[in-house]
Short mmCIF file of C-alpha atoms and ligand atoms in Angstrom, two decimals:
data_model
loop_
_atom_site.label_atom_id
_atom_site.label_comp_id
_atom_site.label_asym_id
_atom_site.label_seq_id
_atom_site.Cartn_x
_atom_site.Cartn_y
_atom_site.Cartn_z
CA MET A 1 61.17 85.54 61.37
CA ALA A 2 59.67 84.68 64.85
CA HIS A 3 61.99 82.68 67.05
CA THR A 4 60.68 79.22 67.86
CA LYS A 5 60.97 78.29 71.53
CA PRO A 6 62.23 74.78 72.33
CA LYS A 7 59.38 72.46 73.36
CA VAL A 8 59.76 70.73 76.66
CA ALA A 9 57.85 67.96 78.29
CA PHE A 10 57.96 66.43 81.78
CA PHE A 11 57.15 62.84 82.55
CA ASP A 12 56.75 60.92 85.74
CA PHE A 13 57.30 57.33 86.34
CA THR A 14 57.61 55.71 89.80
CA SER A 15 58.61 58.51 92.16
CA CYS A 16 57.32 60.77 94.97
CA GLU A 17 57.14 63.66 92.33
CA GLY A 18 59.29 65.76 94.71
CA CYS A 19 61.63 66.63 91.86
CA GLN A 20 58.88 67.97 89.81
CA LEU A 21 57.59 70.02 92.75
CA THR A 22 61.15 71.35 93.09
CA ILE A 23 60.97 72.55 89.48
CA ILE A 24 57.60 74.26 89.88
CA ASP A 25 58.96 75.96 92.93
CA ALA A 26 62.18 76.99 91.07
CA LEU A 27 60.18 78.33 88.14
CA GLN A 28 58.25 80.70 90.43
CA THR A 29 61.47 82.82 90.65
CA HIS A 30 62.87 82.18 87.26
CA VAL A 31 60.07 83.43 84.89
CA ASP A 32 62.83 84.18 82.30
CA LEU A 33 63.48 80.51 82.07
CA LEU A 34 59.84 79.73 81.82
CA ASP A 35 59.61 82.30 78.99
CA ALA A 36 62.52 80.76 77.11
CA VAL A 37 60.70 77.47 76.39
CA GLU A 38 57.28 76.10 75.57
CA ILE A 39 56.22 73.52 78.00
CA VAL A 40 53.84 71.12 76.21
CA GLN A 41 53.35 68.52 78.94
CA PHE A 42 53.76 68.56 82.65
CA ARG A 43 51.11 66.61 84.42
CA GLU A 44 51.81 68.10 87.89
CA ALA A 45 51.40 71.80 86.65
CA MET A 46 48.98 71.78 83.61
CA SER A 47 46.31 69.80 81.91
CA GLU A 48 47.45 70.03 78.18
CA ILE A 49 49.17 66.83 76.91
CA GLY A 50 51.28 67.88 73.85
CA GLN A 51 53.11 65.24 71.96
CA ASP A 52 55.49 67.47 70.07
CA TYR A 53 58.65 68.22 72.13
CA GLN A 54 62.39 68.29 71.75
CA ILE A 55 63.48 68.01 75.35
CA ALA A 56 62.03 65.40 77.81
CA PHE A 57 62.66 65.46 81.45
CA ILE A 58 61.94 62.17 83.07
CA GLU A 59 61.37 61.70 86.78
CA GLY A 60 60.92 58.37 88.40
CA ALA A 61 62.20 54.86 88.04
CA CYS A 62 61.10 52.16 85.57
CA THR A 63 59.18 49.69 87.79
CA ARG A 64 56.68 48.06 85.53
CA GLN A 65 56.80 46.11 82.28
CA GLU A 66 54.60 48.65 80.48
CA ASP A 67 56.93 51.42 81.58
CA GLU A 68 59.50 50.21 79.10
CA ALA A 69 57.18 50.86 76.11
CA ARG A 70 56.34 54.32 77.40
CA LEU A 71 60.01 55.19 77.88
CA LYS A 72 60.90 53.86 74.42
CA SER A 73 58.06 56.00 72.85
CA ILE A 74 59.25 59.12 74.66
CA ARG A 75 62.85 58.41 73.45
CA GLU A 76 61.58 58.03 69.84
CA LEU A 77 59.67 61.27 69.98
CA THR A 78 62.37 63.59 71.45
CA GLN A 79 65.92 64.73 70.73
CA ILE A 80 67.13 65.06 74.33
CA VAL A 81 66.22 62.98 77.36
CA ILE A 82 67.28 64.05 80.77
CA ALA A 83 66.96 61.81 83.87
CA LEU A 84 65.53 63.96 86.61
CA GLY A 85 66.51 63.10 90.19
CA ALA A 86 67.72 59.99 91.95
CA CYS A 87 64.80 57.79 91.00
CA ALA A 88 65.31 58.24 87.29
CA HIS A 89 69.09 58.52 87.52
CA LEU A 90 69.90 55.71 89.81
CA GLY A 91 66.65 53.83 90.46
CA GLY A 92 66.75 55.47 93.90
CA VAL A 93 64.77 54.30 96.90
CA ASN A 94 62.47 52.35 94.62
CA THR A 95 65.19 49.79 94.01
CA LEU A 96 64.98 48.64 97.72
CA ARG A 97 62.04 46.50 96.78
CA ASN A 98 64.28 44.47 94.55
CA TRP A 99 65.53 42.65 97.49
CA HIS A 100 62.14 41.10 98.09
CA SER A 101 59.75 39.04 95.98
CA GLN A 102 57.34 41.31 94.02
CA ASP A 103 54.39 39.21 95.42
CA LYS A 104 55.45 39.98 98.98
CA VAL A 105 55.98 43.73 98.21
CA GLN A 106 52.60 44.04 96.55
CA GLN A 107 50.87 42.23 99.37
CA ILE A 108 52.51 44.47 102.06
CA VAL A 109 51.58 47.69 100.21
CA TYR A 110 48.15 46.85 98.67
CA GLY A 111 47.00 43.82 100.57
CA GLU A 112 44.73 41.63 98.52
CA MET A 113 44.37 44.17 95.95
CA GLY A 114 48.06 43.88 95.16
CA LYS A 115 47.25 41.13 92.69
CA ILE A 116 45.75 43.62 90.24
CA TYR A 117 48.94 45.73 89.96
CA SER A 118 51.76 44.94 87.68
CA ALA A 119 55.36 45.29 88.91
CA SER A 120 58.80 44.22 87.79
CA GLN A 121 62.32 44.99 88.89
CA ALA A 122 62.87 48.68 89.78
CA ARG A 123 65.58 50.22 87.42
CA PRO A 124 67.04 53.55 86.49
CA ILE A 125 65.78 54.77 83.12
CA ASP A 126 69.07 54.29 81.36
CA ALA A 127 68.63 50.57 81.92
CA VAL A 128 65.93 50.84 79.32
CA ILE A 129 66.72 53.82 76.96
CA PRO A 130 69.85 55.84 76.31
CA ILE A 131 69.81 59.26 78.15
CA ASP A 132 71.62 62.46 77.21
CA GLY A 133 72.14 63.77 80.85
CA PHE A 134 70.92 63.60 84.34
CA ILE A 135 70.35 66.01 87.18
CA SER A 136 70.99 64.19 90.32
CA GLY A 137 69.74 64.16 93.88
CA CYS A 138 66.79 63.42 95.94
CA PRO A 139 65.36 65.78 95.45
CA ILE A 140 67.23 67.74 92.67
CA ASP A 141 68.83 71.05 93.71
CA ARG A 142 66.70 73.86 92.21
CA GLN A 143 69.64 76.08 91.38
CA GLU A 144 71.45 73.17 89.65
CA PHE A 145 68.24 72.62 87.62
CA VAL A 146 68.19 76.26 86.58
CA ARG A 147 71.81 76.22 85.63
CA PHE A 148 71.55 72.95 83.75
CA VAL A 149 68.59 74.10 81.71
CA THR A 150 70.10 77.44 80.91
CA MET A 151 73.16 75.70 79.60
CA LEU A 152 71.05 73.25 77.61
CA LEU A 153 69.24 76.10 75.92
CA GLN A 154 72.49 77.82 75.11
CA ASN A 155 73.69 74.65 73.34
CA ARG A 156 76.54 74.30 75.98
CA GLN A 157 77.31 71.10 77.85
CA PRO A 158 75.66 71.31 81.29
CA GLN A 159 78.26 71.27 83.92
CA ILE A 160 77.69 69.05 86.94
CA PRO A 161 80.19 68.55 89.74
CA ASP A 162 82.42 65.50 89.39
CA TYR A 163 84.24 65.81 92.69
CA PRO A 164 83.09 64.34 95.94
CA VAL A 165 80.74 65.70 98.69
CA CYS A 166 83.83 65.63 101.06
CA VAL A 167 85.16 68.70 99.18
CA GLU A 168 82.05 70.82 99.95
CA CYS A 169 82.08 69.29 103.47
CA ARG A 170 85.61 70.23 104.24
CA LEU A 171 85.07 73.73 102.83
CA LYS A 172 82.25 74.13 105.44
CA GLU A 173 84.75 73.04 108.09
CA ASN A 174 82.34 70.36 109.26
CA VAL A 175 83.47 67.75 111.78
CA CYS A 176 83.68 64.48 109.80
CA VAL A 177 80.86 62.28 110.89
CA LEU A 178 83.08 59.19 110.28
CA MET A 179 85.08 60.39 113.34
CA LEU A 180 81.85 60.06 115.27
CA GLY A 181 81.45 56.52 114.08
CA LYS A 182 78.67 57.33 111.50
CA ALA A 183 78.70 55.90 108.04
CA CYS A 184 79.15 58.41 105.26
CA LEU A 185 79.45 57.95 101.41
CA GLY A 186 80.65 61.56 100.91
CA SER A 187 84.07 60.53 99.61
CA VAL A 188 82.60 58.65 96.53
CA THR A 189 79.50 60.68 95.99
CA ARG A 190 78.95 63.54 93.51
CA ALA A 191 78.96 66.97 95.12
CA GLY A 192 76.48 69.69 94.42
CA CYS A 193 74.26 69.56 97.40
CA GLY A 194 76.56 71.66 99.61
CA ALA A 195 77.09 68.51 101.82
CA ILE A 196 73.80 69.14 103.43
CA CYS A 197 73.50 65.87 105.24
CA PRO A 198 76.95 65.96 106.94
CA THR A 199 76.39 69.56 107.76
CA PHE A 200 73.42 68.57 109.81
CA GLY A 201 75.25 65.63 111.37
CA SER A 202 74.14 62.75 109.19
CA GLY A 203 76.33 60.69 106.91
CA CYS A 204 75.79 61.20 103.11
CA ASP A 205 73.55 58.36 101.76
CA GLY A 206 74.73 58.90 98.17
CA CYS A 207 71.61 60.21 96.65
CA ARG A 208 73.50 62.01 93.91
CA GLY A 209 75.33 58.95 92.68
CA LEU A 210 78.99 58.17 92.41
CA ILE A 211 81.63 60.46 90.99
CA SER A 212 83.22 59.02 87.87
CA ASN A 213 86.37 57.68 89.64
CA PRO A 214 85.07 56.52 93.06
CA ASN A 215 87.84 55.13 95.32
CA ILE A 216 85.71 52.24 96.83
CA GLY A 217 88.72 50.55 98.19
CA GLY A 218 89.59 53.71 100.11
CA LEU A 219 86.07 54.07 101.28
CA LYS A 220 86.22 50.51 102.67
CA LEU A 221 89.39 51.20 104.54
CA ALA A 222 87.95 54.43 105.96
CA PHE A 223 84.89 52.56 107.18
CA ASN A 224 87.19 49.89 108.78
CA ASP A 225 89.31 52.51 110.39
CA HIS A 226 86.23 53.90 112.19
CA GLY A 227 84.82 50.55 113.24
CA LEU A 228 82.28 50.29 110.36
CA ASP A 229 82.26 47.00 108.41
CA GLU A 230 81.48 46.16 104.82
CA THR A 231 77.90 45.14 105.74
CA ILE A 232 77.23 48.67 106.97
CA LEU A 233 78.79 50.13 103.79
CA PHE A 234 76.61 47.76 101.65
CA GLU A 235 73.40 48.71 103.53
CA LYS A 236 74.32 52.45 103.14
CA ILE A 237 74.82 52.21 99.38
CA LYS A 238 71.69 50.12 98.98
CA LEU A 239 69.43 52.94 100.02
CA PHE A 240 69.60 54.85 96.69
CA GLN A 241 71.79 52.42 94.58
CA SER A 242 70.38 48.89 95.16
CA TYR A 243 70.49 48.44 91.39
CA GLN A 244 74.21 49.12 91.33
CA VAL A 245 75.38 48.09 94.69
CA ASN A 246 76.87 44.69 93.88
CA GLY A 247 78.96 46.15 91.05
CA ILE A 248 80.05 49.11 93.29
CA MET A 249 81.07 46.75 96.23
CA SER A 250 83.14 44.50 93.78
CA SER A 251 84.80 47.60 92.21
CA LYS A 252 88.52 47.03 91.90
CA VAL A 253 89.37 50.69 92.14
CA ALA A 254 91.68 51.00 95.13
S1 LIG B 1 64.50 61.64 93.57
FE1 LIG B 1 63.69 61.75 95.53
S2 LIG B 1 62.50 63.69 95.53
FE2 LIG B 1 62.88 63.05 93.35
S3 LIG B 1 61.05 61.84 92.80
FE3 LIG B 1 62.60 60.46 93.55
S4 LIG B 1 62.09 60.18 95.74
FE4 LIG B 1 61.09 61.99 95.01
S1 LIG B 2 81.43 63.78 106.91
FE1 LIG B 2 81.36 62.66 105.06
S2 LIG B 2 81.37 64.23 103.47
FE2 LIG B 2 82.20 65.11 105.33
S3 LIG B 2 84.41 64.83 105.28
FE3 LIG B 2 83.53 63.14 106.46
S4 LIG B 2 83.36 61.46 104.87
FE4 LIG B 2 83.53 63.43 103.72
S1 LIG B 3 75.00 64.70 101.41
FE1 LIG B 3 74.77 62.89 100.19
S2 LIG B 3 72.69 62.05 100.60
FE2 LIG B 3 72.85 64.14 101.38
S3 LIG B 3 71.94 65.40 99.66
FE3 LIG B 3 74.22 65.39 99.38
S4 LIG B 3 74.60 63.60 98.03
FE4 LIG B 3 72.50 63.46 98.96
#
């Protein structure tokens, strides 16, 4: 009997589409993975639009009322939904607009034409539908994507790091940027990126989201010890996690 390949679809909501580009790039050198599935929908890479799929990868945040119906319809049609990248996983940079009135944002971006576009609060997709997993980062890490999908296809639980960026940073023997007076979220942020930002002298902005037991109290103390106040911490977290920042800052974990 012929083996049926799992049918996979990719969807994009509000995003820069950089995560989809990363996948296209990753598949150039992982033809085996491409051969193991049947891609039925992937707007950035093909023109066919198949509606029969078991695994849906969703890139982008939910930012319009009509996005909700589209997300729910994808959820109904598929068995597995994976949030792809920081926009889908956290809301990401899109959520920065939530600090302003929608009218103002639309006016700034589109001028008078802004009135014809609909917009609502920017949210991660799990604020609208249940998800079965996520691949974090802005953009996602191509090797992590390949590992994740390989495990998914083997019916194994995809493993993603649940330890902080600091671990990878210390293994690289980087000078801690906090010592240089720069804000860094590495101690509470999920590793897997190889601590790329601190390695190049910038503080981690938290694009991969929080680990499951973030010590926010400890992070506040570390910031204070290095002359960085809670406003700076708040602003740093806001970049990718505006949707979550109030909850994170009031976290009682010490
Ligand atoms: S997570 Fe980053 S790279 Fe991916 S779609 Fe969003 S903004 Fe683009
Ligand atoms: S630079 Fe950031 S990630 Fe590296 S050790 Fe310091 S706090 Fe942790
Ligand atoms: S260091 Fe932080 S902001 Fe930079 S890629 Fe890693 S998780 Fe994202």
